[in-house]
Tab-separated table of C-alpha atoms in Angstrom:
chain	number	residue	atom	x	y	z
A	1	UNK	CA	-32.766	14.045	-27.147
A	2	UNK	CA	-30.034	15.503	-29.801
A	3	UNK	CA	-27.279	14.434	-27.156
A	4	UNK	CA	-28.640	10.467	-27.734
A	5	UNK	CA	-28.440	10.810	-31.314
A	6	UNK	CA	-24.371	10.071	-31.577
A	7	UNK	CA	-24.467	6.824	-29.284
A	8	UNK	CA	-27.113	5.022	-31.243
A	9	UNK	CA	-24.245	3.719	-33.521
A	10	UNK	CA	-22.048	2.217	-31.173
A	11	UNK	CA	-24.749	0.298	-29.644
A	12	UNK	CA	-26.253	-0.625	-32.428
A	13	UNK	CA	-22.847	-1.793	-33.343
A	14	UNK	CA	-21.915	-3.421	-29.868
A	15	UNK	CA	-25.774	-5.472	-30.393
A	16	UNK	CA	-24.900	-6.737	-34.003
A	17	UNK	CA	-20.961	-7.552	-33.076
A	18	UNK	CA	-22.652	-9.487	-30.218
A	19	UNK	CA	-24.647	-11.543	-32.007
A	20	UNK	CA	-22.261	-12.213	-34.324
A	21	UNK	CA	-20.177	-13.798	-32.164
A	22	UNK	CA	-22.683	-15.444	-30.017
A	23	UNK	CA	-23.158	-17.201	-33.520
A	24	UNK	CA	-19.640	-18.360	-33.794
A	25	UNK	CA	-19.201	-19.512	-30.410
A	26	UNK	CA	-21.492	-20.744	-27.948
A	27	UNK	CA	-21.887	-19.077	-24.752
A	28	UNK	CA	-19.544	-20.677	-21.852
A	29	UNK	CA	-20.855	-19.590	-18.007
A	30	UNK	CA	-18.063	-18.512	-15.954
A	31	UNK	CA	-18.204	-20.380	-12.024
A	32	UNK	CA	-18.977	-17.286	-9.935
A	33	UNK	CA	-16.531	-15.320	-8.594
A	34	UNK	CA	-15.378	-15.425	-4.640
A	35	UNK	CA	-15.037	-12.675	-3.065
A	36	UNK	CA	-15.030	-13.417	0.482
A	37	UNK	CA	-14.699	-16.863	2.694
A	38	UNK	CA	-15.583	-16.760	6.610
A	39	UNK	CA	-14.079	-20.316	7.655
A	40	UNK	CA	-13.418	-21.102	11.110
A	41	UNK	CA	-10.348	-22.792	11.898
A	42	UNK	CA	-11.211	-26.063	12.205
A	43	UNK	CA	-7.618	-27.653	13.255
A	44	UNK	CA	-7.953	-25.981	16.414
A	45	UNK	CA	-11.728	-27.194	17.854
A	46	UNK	CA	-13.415	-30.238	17.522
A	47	UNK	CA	-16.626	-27.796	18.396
A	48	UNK	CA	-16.671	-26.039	15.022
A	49	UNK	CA	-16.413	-29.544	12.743
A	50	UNK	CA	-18.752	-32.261	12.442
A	51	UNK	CA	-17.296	-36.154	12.134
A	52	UNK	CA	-17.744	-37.706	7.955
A	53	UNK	CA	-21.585	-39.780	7.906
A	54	UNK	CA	-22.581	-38.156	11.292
A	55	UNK	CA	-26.151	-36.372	11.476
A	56	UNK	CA	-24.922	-33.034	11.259
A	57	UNK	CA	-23.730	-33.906	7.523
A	58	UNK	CA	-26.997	-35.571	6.437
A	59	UNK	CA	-28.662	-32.552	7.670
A	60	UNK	CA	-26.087	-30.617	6.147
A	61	UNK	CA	-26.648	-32.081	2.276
A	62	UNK	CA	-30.716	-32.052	2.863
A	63	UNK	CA	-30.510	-28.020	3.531
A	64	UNK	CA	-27.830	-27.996	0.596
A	65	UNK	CA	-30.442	-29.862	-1.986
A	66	UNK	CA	-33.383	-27.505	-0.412
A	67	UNK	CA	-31.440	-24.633	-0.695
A	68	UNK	CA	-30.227	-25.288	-4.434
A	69	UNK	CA	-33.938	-26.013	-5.036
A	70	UNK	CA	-35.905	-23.021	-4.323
A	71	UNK	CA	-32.917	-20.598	-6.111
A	72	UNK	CA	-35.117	-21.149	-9.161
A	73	UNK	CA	-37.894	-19.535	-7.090
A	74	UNK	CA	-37.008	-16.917	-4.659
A	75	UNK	CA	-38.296	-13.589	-5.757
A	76	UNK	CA	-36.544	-11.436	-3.702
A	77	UNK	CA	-33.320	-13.750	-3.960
A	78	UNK	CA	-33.415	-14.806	-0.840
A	79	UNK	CA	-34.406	-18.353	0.810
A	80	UNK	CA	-33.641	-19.560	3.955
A	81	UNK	CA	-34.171	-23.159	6.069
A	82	UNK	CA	-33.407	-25.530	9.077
A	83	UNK	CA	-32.423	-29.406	8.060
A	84	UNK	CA	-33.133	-31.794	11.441
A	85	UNK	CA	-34.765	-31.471	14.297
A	86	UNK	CA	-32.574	-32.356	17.793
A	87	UNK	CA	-29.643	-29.441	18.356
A	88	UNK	CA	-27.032	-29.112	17.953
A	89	UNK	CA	-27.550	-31.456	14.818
A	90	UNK	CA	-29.624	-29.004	13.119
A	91	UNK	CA	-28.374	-27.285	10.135
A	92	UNK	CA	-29.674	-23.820	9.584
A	93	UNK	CA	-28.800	-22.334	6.302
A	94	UNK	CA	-29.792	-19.133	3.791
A	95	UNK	CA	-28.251	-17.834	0.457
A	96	UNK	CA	-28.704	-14.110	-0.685
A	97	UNK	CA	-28.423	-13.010	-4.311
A	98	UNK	CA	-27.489	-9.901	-5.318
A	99	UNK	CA	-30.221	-7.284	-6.207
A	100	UNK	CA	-29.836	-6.870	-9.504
A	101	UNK	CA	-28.857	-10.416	-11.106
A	102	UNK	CA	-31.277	-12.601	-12.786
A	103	UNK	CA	-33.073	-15.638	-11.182
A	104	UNK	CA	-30.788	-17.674	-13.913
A	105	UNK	CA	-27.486	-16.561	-12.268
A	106	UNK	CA	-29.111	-16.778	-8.840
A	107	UNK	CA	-30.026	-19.986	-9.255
A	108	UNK	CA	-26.374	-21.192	-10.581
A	109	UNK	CA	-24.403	-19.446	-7.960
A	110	UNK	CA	-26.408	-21.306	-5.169
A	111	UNK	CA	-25.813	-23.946	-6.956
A	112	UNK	CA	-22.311	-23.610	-7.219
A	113	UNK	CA	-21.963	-22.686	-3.704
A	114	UNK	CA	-22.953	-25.659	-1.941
A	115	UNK	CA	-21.009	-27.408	-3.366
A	116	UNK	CA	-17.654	-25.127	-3.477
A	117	UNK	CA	-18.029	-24.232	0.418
A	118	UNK	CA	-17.746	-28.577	1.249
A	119	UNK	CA	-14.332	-28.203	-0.804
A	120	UNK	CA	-13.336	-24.830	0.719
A	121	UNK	CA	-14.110	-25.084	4.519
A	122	UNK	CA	-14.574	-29.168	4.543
A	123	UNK	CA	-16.331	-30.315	8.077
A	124	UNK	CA	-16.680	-27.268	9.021
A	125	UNK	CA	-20.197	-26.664	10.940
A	126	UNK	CA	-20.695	-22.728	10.208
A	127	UNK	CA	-18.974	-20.592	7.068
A	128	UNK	CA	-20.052	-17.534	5.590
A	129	UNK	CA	-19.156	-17.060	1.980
A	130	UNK	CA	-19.679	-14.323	-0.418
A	131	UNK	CA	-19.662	-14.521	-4.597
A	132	UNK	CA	-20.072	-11.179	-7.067
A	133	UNK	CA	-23.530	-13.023	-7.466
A	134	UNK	CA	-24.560	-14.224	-4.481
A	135	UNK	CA	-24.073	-15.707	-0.841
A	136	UNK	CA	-24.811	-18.554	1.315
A	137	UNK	CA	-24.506	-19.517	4.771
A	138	UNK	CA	-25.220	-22.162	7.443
A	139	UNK	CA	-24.574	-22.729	11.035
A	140	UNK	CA	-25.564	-25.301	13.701
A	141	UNK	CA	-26.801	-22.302	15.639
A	142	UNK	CA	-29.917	-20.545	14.513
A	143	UNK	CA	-28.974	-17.507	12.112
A	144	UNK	CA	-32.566	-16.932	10.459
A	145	UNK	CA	-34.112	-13.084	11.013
A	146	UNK	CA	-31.094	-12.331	13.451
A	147	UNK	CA	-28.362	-8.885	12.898
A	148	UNK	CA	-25.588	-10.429	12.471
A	149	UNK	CA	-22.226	-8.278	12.725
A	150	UNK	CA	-20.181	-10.620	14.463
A	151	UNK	CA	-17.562	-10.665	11.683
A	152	UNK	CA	-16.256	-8.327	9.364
A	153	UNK	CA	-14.868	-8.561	5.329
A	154	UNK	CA	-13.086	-5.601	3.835
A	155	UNK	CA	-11.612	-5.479	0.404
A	156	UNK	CA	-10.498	-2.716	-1.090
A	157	UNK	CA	-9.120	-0.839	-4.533
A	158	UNK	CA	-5.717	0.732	-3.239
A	159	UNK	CA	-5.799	3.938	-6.223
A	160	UNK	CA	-7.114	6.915	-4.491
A	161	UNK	CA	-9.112	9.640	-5.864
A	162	UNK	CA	-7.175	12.333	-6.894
A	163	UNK	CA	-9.530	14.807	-4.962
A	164	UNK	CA	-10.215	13.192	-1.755
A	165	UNK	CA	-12.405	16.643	-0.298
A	166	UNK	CA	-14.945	16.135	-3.550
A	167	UNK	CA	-15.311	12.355	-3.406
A	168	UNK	CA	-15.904	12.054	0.593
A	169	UNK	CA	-19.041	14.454	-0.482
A	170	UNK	CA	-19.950	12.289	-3.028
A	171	UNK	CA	-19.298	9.590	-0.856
A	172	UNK	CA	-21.983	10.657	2.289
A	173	UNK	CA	-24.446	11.397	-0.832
A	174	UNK	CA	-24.675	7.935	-1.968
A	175	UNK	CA	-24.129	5.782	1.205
A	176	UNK	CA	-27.259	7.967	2.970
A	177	UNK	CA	-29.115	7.326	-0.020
A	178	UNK	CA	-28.707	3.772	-0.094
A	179	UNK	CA	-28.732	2.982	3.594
A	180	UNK	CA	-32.361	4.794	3.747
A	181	UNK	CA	-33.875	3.421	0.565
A	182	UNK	CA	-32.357	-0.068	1.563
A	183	UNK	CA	-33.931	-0.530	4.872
A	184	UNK	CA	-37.263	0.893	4.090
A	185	UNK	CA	-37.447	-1.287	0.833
A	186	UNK	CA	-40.998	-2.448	0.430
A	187	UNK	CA	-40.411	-5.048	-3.026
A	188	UNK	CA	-38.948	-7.561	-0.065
A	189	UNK	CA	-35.359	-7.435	-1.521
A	190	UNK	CA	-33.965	-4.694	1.196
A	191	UNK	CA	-31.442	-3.388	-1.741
A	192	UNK	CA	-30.235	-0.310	-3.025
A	193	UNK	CA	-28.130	1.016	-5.533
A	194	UNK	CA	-27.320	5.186	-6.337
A	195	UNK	CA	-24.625	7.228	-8.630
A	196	UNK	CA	-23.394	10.743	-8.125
A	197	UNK	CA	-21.086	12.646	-10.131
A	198	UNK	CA	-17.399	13.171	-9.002
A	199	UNK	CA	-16.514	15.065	-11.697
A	200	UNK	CA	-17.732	15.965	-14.907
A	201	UNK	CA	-16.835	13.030	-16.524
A	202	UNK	CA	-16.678	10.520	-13.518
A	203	UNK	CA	-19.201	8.727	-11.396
A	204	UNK	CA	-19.036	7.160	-7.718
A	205	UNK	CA	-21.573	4.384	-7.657
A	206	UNK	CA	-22.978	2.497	-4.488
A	207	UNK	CA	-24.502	-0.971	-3.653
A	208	UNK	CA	-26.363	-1.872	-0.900
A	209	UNK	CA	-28.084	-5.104	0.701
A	210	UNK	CA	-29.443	-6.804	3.602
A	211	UNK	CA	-30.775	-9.973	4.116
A	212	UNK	CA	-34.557	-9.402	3.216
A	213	UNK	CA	-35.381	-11.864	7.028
A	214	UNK	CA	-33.497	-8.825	9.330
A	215	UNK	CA	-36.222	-5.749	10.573
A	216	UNK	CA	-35.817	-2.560	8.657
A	217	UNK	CA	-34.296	-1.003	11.688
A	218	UNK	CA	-31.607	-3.864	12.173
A	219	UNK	CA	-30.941	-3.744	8.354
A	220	UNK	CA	-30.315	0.097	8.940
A	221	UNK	CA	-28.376	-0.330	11.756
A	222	UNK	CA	-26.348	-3.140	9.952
A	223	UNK	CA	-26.064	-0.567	7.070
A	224	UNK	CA	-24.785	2.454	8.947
A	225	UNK	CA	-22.092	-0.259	10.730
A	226	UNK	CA	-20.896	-0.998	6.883
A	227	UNK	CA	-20.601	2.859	6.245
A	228	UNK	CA	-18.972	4.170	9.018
A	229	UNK	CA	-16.023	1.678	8.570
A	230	UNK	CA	-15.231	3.656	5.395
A	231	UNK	CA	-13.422	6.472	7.206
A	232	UNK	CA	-11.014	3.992	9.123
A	233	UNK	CA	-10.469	1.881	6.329
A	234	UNK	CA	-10.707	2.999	2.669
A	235	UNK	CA	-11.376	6.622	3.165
A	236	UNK	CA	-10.518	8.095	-0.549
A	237	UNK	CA	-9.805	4.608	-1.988
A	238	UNK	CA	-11.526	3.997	-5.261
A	239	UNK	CA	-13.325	1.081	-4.288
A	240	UNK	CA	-14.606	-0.854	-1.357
A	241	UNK	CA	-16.836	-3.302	-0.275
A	242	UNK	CA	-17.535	-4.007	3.875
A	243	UNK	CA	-19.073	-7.336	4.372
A	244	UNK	CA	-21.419	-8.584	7.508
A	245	UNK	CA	-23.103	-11.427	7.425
A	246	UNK	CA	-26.829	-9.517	7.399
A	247	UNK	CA	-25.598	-6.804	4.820
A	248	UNK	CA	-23.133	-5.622	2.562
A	249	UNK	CA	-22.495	-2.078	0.514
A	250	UNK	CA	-19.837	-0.905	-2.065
A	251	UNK	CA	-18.359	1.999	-3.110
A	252	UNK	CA	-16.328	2.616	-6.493
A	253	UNK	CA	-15.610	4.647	-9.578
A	254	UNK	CA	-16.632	3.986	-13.077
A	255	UNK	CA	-15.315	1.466	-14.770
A	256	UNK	CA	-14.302	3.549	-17.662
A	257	UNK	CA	-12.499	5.634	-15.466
A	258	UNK	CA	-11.164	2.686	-12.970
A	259	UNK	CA	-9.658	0.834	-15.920
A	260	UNK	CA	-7.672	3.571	-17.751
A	261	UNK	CA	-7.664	6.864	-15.254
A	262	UNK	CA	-9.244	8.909	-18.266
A	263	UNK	CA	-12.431	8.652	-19.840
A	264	UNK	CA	-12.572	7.244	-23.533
A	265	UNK	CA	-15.557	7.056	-25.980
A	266	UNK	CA	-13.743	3.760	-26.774
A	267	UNK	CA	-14.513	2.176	-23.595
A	268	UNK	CA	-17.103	0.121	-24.805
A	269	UNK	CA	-14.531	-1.237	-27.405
A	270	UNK	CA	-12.391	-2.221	-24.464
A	271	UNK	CA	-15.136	-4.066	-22.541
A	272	UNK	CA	-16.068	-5.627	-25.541
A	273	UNK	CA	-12.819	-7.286	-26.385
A	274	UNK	CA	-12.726	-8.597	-23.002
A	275	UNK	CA	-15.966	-10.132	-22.748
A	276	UNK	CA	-15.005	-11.521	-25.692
A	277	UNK	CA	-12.005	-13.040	-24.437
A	278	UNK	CA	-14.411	-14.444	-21.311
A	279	UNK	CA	-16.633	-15.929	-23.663
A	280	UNK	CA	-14.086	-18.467	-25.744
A	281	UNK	CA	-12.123	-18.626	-22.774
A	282	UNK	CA	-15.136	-19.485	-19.891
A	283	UNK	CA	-13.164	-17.865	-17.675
A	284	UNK	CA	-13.663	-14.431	-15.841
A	285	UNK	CA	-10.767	-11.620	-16.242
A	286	UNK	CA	-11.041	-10.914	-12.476
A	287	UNK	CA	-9.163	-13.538	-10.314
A	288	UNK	CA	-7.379	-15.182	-12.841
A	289	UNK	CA	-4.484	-16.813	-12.718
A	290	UNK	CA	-2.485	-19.326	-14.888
A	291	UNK	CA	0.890	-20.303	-16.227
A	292	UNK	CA	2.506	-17.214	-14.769
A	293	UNK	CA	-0.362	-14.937	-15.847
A	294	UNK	CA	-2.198	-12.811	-13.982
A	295	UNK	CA	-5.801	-11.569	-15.094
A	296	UNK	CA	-6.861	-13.387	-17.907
A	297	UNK	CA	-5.843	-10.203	-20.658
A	298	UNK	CA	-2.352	-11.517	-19.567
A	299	UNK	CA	-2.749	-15.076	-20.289
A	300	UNK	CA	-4.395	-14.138	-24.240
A	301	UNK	CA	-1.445	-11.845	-24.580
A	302	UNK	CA	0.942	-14.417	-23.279
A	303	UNK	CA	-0.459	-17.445	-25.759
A	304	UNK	CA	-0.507	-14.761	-28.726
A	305	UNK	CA	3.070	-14.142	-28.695
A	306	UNK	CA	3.473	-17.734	-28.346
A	307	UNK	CA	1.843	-18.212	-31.588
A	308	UNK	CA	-1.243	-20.819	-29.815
A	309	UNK	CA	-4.079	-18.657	-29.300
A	310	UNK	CA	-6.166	-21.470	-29.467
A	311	UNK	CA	-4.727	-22.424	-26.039
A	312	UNK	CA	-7.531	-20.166	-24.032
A	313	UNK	CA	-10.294	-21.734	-25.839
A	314	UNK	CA	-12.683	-23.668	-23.007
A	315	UNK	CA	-11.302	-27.520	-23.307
A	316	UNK	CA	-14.946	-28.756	-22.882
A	317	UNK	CA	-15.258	-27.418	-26.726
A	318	UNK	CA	-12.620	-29.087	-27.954
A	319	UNK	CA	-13.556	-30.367	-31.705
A	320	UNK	CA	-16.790	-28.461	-31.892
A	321	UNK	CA	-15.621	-25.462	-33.269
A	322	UNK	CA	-13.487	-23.781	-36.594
A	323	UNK	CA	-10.105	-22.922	-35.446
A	324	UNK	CA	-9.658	-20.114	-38.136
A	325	UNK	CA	-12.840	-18.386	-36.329
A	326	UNK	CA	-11.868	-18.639	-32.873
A	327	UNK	CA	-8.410	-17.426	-33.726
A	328	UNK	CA	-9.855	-14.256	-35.253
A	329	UNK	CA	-12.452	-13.968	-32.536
A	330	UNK	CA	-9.008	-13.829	-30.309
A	331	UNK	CA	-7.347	-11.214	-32.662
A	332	UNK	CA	-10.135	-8.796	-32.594
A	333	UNK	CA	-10.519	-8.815	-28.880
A	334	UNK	CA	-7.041	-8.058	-28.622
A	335	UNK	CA	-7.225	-5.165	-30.652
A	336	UNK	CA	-10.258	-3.491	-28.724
A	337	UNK	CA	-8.016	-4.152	-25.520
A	338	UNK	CA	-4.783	-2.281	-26.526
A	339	UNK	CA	-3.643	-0.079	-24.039
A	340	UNK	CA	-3.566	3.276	-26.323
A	341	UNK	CA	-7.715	3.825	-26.952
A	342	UNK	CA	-6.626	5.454	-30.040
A	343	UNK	CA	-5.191	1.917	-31.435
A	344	UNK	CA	-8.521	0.571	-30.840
A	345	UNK	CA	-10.738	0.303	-33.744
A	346	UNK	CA	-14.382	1.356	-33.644
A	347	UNK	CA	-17.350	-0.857	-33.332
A	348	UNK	CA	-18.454	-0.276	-36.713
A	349	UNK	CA	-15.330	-1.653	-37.579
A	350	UNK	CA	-15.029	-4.355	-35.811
A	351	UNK	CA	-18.541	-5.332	-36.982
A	352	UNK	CA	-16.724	-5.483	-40.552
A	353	UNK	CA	-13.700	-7.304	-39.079
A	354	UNK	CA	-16.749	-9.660	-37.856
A	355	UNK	CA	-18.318	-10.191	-40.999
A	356	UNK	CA	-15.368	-10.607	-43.730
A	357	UNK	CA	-12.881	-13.584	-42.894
A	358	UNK	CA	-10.500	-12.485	-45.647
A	359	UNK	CA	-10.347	-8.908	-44.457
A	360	UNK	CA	-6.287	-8.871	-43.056
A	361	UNK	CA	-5.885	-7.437	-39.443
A	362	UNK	CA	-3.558	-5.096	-37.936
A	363	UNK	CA	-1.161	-6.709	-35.490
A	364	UNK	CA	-2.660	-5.623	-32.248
A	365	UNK	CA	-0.121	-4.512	-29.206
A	366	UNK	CA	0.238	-4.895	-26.097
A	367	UNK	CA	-3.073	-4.591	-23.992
A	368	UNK	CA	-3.705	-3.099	-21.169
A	369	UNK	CA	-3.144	-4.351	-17.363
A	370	UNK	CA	-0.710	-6.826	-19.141
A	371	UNK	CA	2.032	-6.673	-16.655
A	372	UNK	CA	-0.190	-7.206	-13.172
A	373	UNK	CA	1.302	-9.875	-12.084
A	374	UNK	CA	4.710	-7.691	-11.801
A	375	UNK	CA	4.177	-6.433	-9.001
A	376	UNK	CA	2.726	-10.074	-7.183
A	377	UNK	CA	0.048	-8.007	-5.391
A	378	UNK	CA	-2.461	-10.774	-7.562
A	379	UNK	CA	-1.416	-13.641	-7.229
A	380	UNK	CA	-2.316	-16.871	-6.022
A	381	UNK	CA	0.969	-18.161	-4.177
A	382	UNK	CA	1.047	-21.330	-1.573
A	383	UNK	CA	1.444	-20.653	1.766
A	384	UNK	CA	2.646	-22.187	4.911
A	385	UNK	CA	0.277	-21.521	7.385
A	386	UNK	CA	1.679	-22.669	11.126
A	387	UNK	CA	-2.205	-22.635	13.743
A	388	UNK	CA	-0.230	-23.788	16.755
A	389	UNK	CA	-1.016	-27.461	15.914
A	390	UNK	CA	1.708	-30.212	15.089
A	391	UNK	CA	-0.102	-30.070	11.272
A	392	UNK	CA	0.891	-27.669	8.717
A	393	UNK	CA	-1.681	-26.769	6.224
A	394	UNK	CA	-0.960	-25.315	2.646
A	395	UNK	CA	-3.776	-22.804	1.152
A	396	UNK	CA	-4.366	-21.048	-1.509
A	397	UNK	CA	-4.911	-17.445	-0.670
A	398	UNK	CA	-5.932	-13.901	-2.758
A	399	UNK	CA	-4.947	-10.595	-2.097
A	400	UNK	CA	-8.151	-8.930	-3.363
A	401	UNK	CA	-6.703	-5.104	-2.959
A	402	UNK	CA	-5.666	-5.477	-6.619
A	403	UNK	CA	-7.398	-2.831	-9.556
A	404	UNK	CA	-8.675	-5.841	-11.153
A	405	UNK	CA	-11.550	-5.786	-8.728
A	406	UNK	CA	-13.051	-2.962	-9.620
A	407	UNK	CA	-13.546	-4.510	-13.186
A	408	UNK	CA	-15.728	-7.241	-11.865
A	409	UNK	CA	-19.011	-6.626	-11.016
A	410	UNK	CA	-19.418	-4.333	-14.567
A	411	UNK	CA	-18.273	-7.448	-16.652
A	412	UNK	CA	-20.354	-9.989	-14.309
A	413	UNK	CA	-23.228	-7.824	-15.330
A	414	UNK	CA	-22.738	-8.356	-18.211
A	415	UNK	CA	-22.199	-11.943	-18.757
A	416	UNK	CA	-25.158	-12.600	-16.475
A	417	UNK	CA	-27.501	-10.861	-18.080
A	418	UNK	CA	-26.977	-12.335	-21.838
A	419	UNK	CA	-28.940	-14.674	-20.626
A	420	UNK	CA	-31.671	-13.098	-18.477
């Protein structure tokens, strides 16, 4: 009980620095974040697309609205339906939040979804695709309580553990852990989360789900197919995530540890400052990219020495709030995210930084993760994409095996639950 005694302060002081801002600024909701698209090529079969007004697409938008309206009301995150009635016009269709996010940010990343996928994959008769928060898919075939392993996502944190013996141990802890306590999950969710220390200091966490319509012993099997691609494919990586379509699981470091490579008592300082920076901006940190900027630290760094801060502020408030606040909301972020945790001031401080305007603040410097996009392993670049047809198609694609991923679920979290 002594050991709790010291943290009481700092959360205290995260809770009241919260609120204070959530008083300044009204609270923006990010879109939720893609992870993962499974889009057949539709140049190449008229099989795999449906024709603009046909049946298929009426059937389509009916499971879309049906969908969208039971997020609001599936308990165990999970709904799932058939639009028509004469093959192959039928649309079949599910979604599948994540385990641990509200009903709220269930219910807007459905939402979201059907109507992202139409703009993503458009005509396109079956796609799988995957958000931090949640996923959908539909198919003219029927997909409802079926294993489905047919296809396979992988992304992946490139760092590697330092000691690769101790963290394949760890590793085997958590994954048999989850896999068991997934599959034989009786609340109707079939999910699973576990932590193990690595080190003294450091924890491996693990995430696992299947869709709640699959047996116990196909979601175990499904499971156990996720897990044993580790070896192959991400072995001692720091993070990972293997997607089917009838389960997922994750494995990664701390995010303290993920985001600097030491652990810091001013960690929560850091995350702070950039869920501030997510809350005037509307935008997530993870898969950002603008004007040159990659991750959205870069972009507040980039308009500060520009001298317009007020640049990252969400358009759709334009007029509604006081500059000279938002500006300083900006400044104090920055200095919770500079890159030396000794530069960053405490939360009791910037609770004071919060409360007095004419207070003067240090000049913060340069954050960290500012120079990403040097190495172009994050970016969003056009690309000419040649499918054997006469057509060339330009797409926008991600390289997700960037560091920036392992940030994201901790500050989804986050914004998610504020309003849970």
């Amino acid at each position: 009980m002594d050991n709790l005694l010291p943290k009481i302060p700092r959360n205290k002081a995260l809770f009241v620095c919260t609120v204070c801002l959530l008083s300044l600024i009204p609270i923006i909701k990010a879109d939720p974040v893609l992870v993962y698209i499974e889009c057949p090529n539709t140049n190449l079969s008229t099989t795999s697309t449906y024709a603009p007004n046909s049946t298929y697409q009426t059937n389509l938008n009916t499971l879309f609205s049906v969908l969208s309206a039971n997020s609001n009301n599936a308990s165990n995150g999970f709904y799932s339906f058939a639009a028509g009635s004469s093959p192959p016009d039928i649309a079949y269709g599910l979604f599948l939040c994540r385990g641990d996010v509200s009903i709220t940010a269930c219910r807007e990343c459905v939402i979201f979804a059907t109507k992202d996928v139409v703009e993503r994959c458009p005509r396109s008769k079956r796609v799988t695709i995957w958000y931090d928060e949640c996923m959908l898919r539909y198919s003219n075939v029927s997909i409802s309580a079926t294993l489905d392993t047919g296809f396979q996502g992988i992304l992946y944190n490139p760092e590697n553990f330092a000691n690769g013996t101790r963290f394949r141990e760890v590793l085997v802890e958590i994954m048999d852990d989850i896999r068991d306590r997934a599959s034989s999950d009786h609340s109707g969710r079939k999910f699973a989360t576990a932590e193990a220390n690595y080190s003294l200091l450091q924890r491996v966490y693990g995430l696992a789900q299947c869709t709640p319509d699959i047996s116990n012993s196909d979601c175990n099997t499904c499971l156990q197919n996720c897990i044993s691609t580790f070896p192959t494919c991400c072995n001692t990586l720091q993070g990972a995530r293997i997607l089917f379509p009838s389960c997922y699981v994750s494995g990664y470091m701390s995010p303290e540890y993920a985001l600097r490579g030491q652990f810091s008592i001013k960690s929560d300082v850091f995350s702070f400052g950039l869920l501030v920076l997510e809350i005037i901006s509307g935008k997530k940190n993870y898969n950002f990219y603008q004007d040159g900027a990659a991750g959205l630290v870069s972009y507040a760094w980039k308009l500060w020495t520009r001298g317009t801060p007020l640049d990252l502020m969400d358009p759709t408030l334009e007029g509604s709030y006081a500059r000279n606040k938002v500006t300083r909301c900006i400044h104090i972020s920055l200095l919770c995210i500079q890159d030396d945790p000794g530069a960053r001031p405490s939360m009791a401080t910037v609770v004071q930084m919060l409360n007095g305007d004419s207070a003067t603040l240090a000049l913060p410097q340069k954050p960290v993760f500012v120079d990403w996009s040097s190495t172009g392993s994050n970016r969003i670049e056009e690309v000419e994409s040649d499918q054997s047809t006469s057509n060339q198609t330009s797409e926008k694609t991600v390289d997700y095996k960037m560091l920036g991923w392992m940030t994201s679920p901790i500050v989804g979290n986050r914004i998610s639950h504020l309003d849970a």
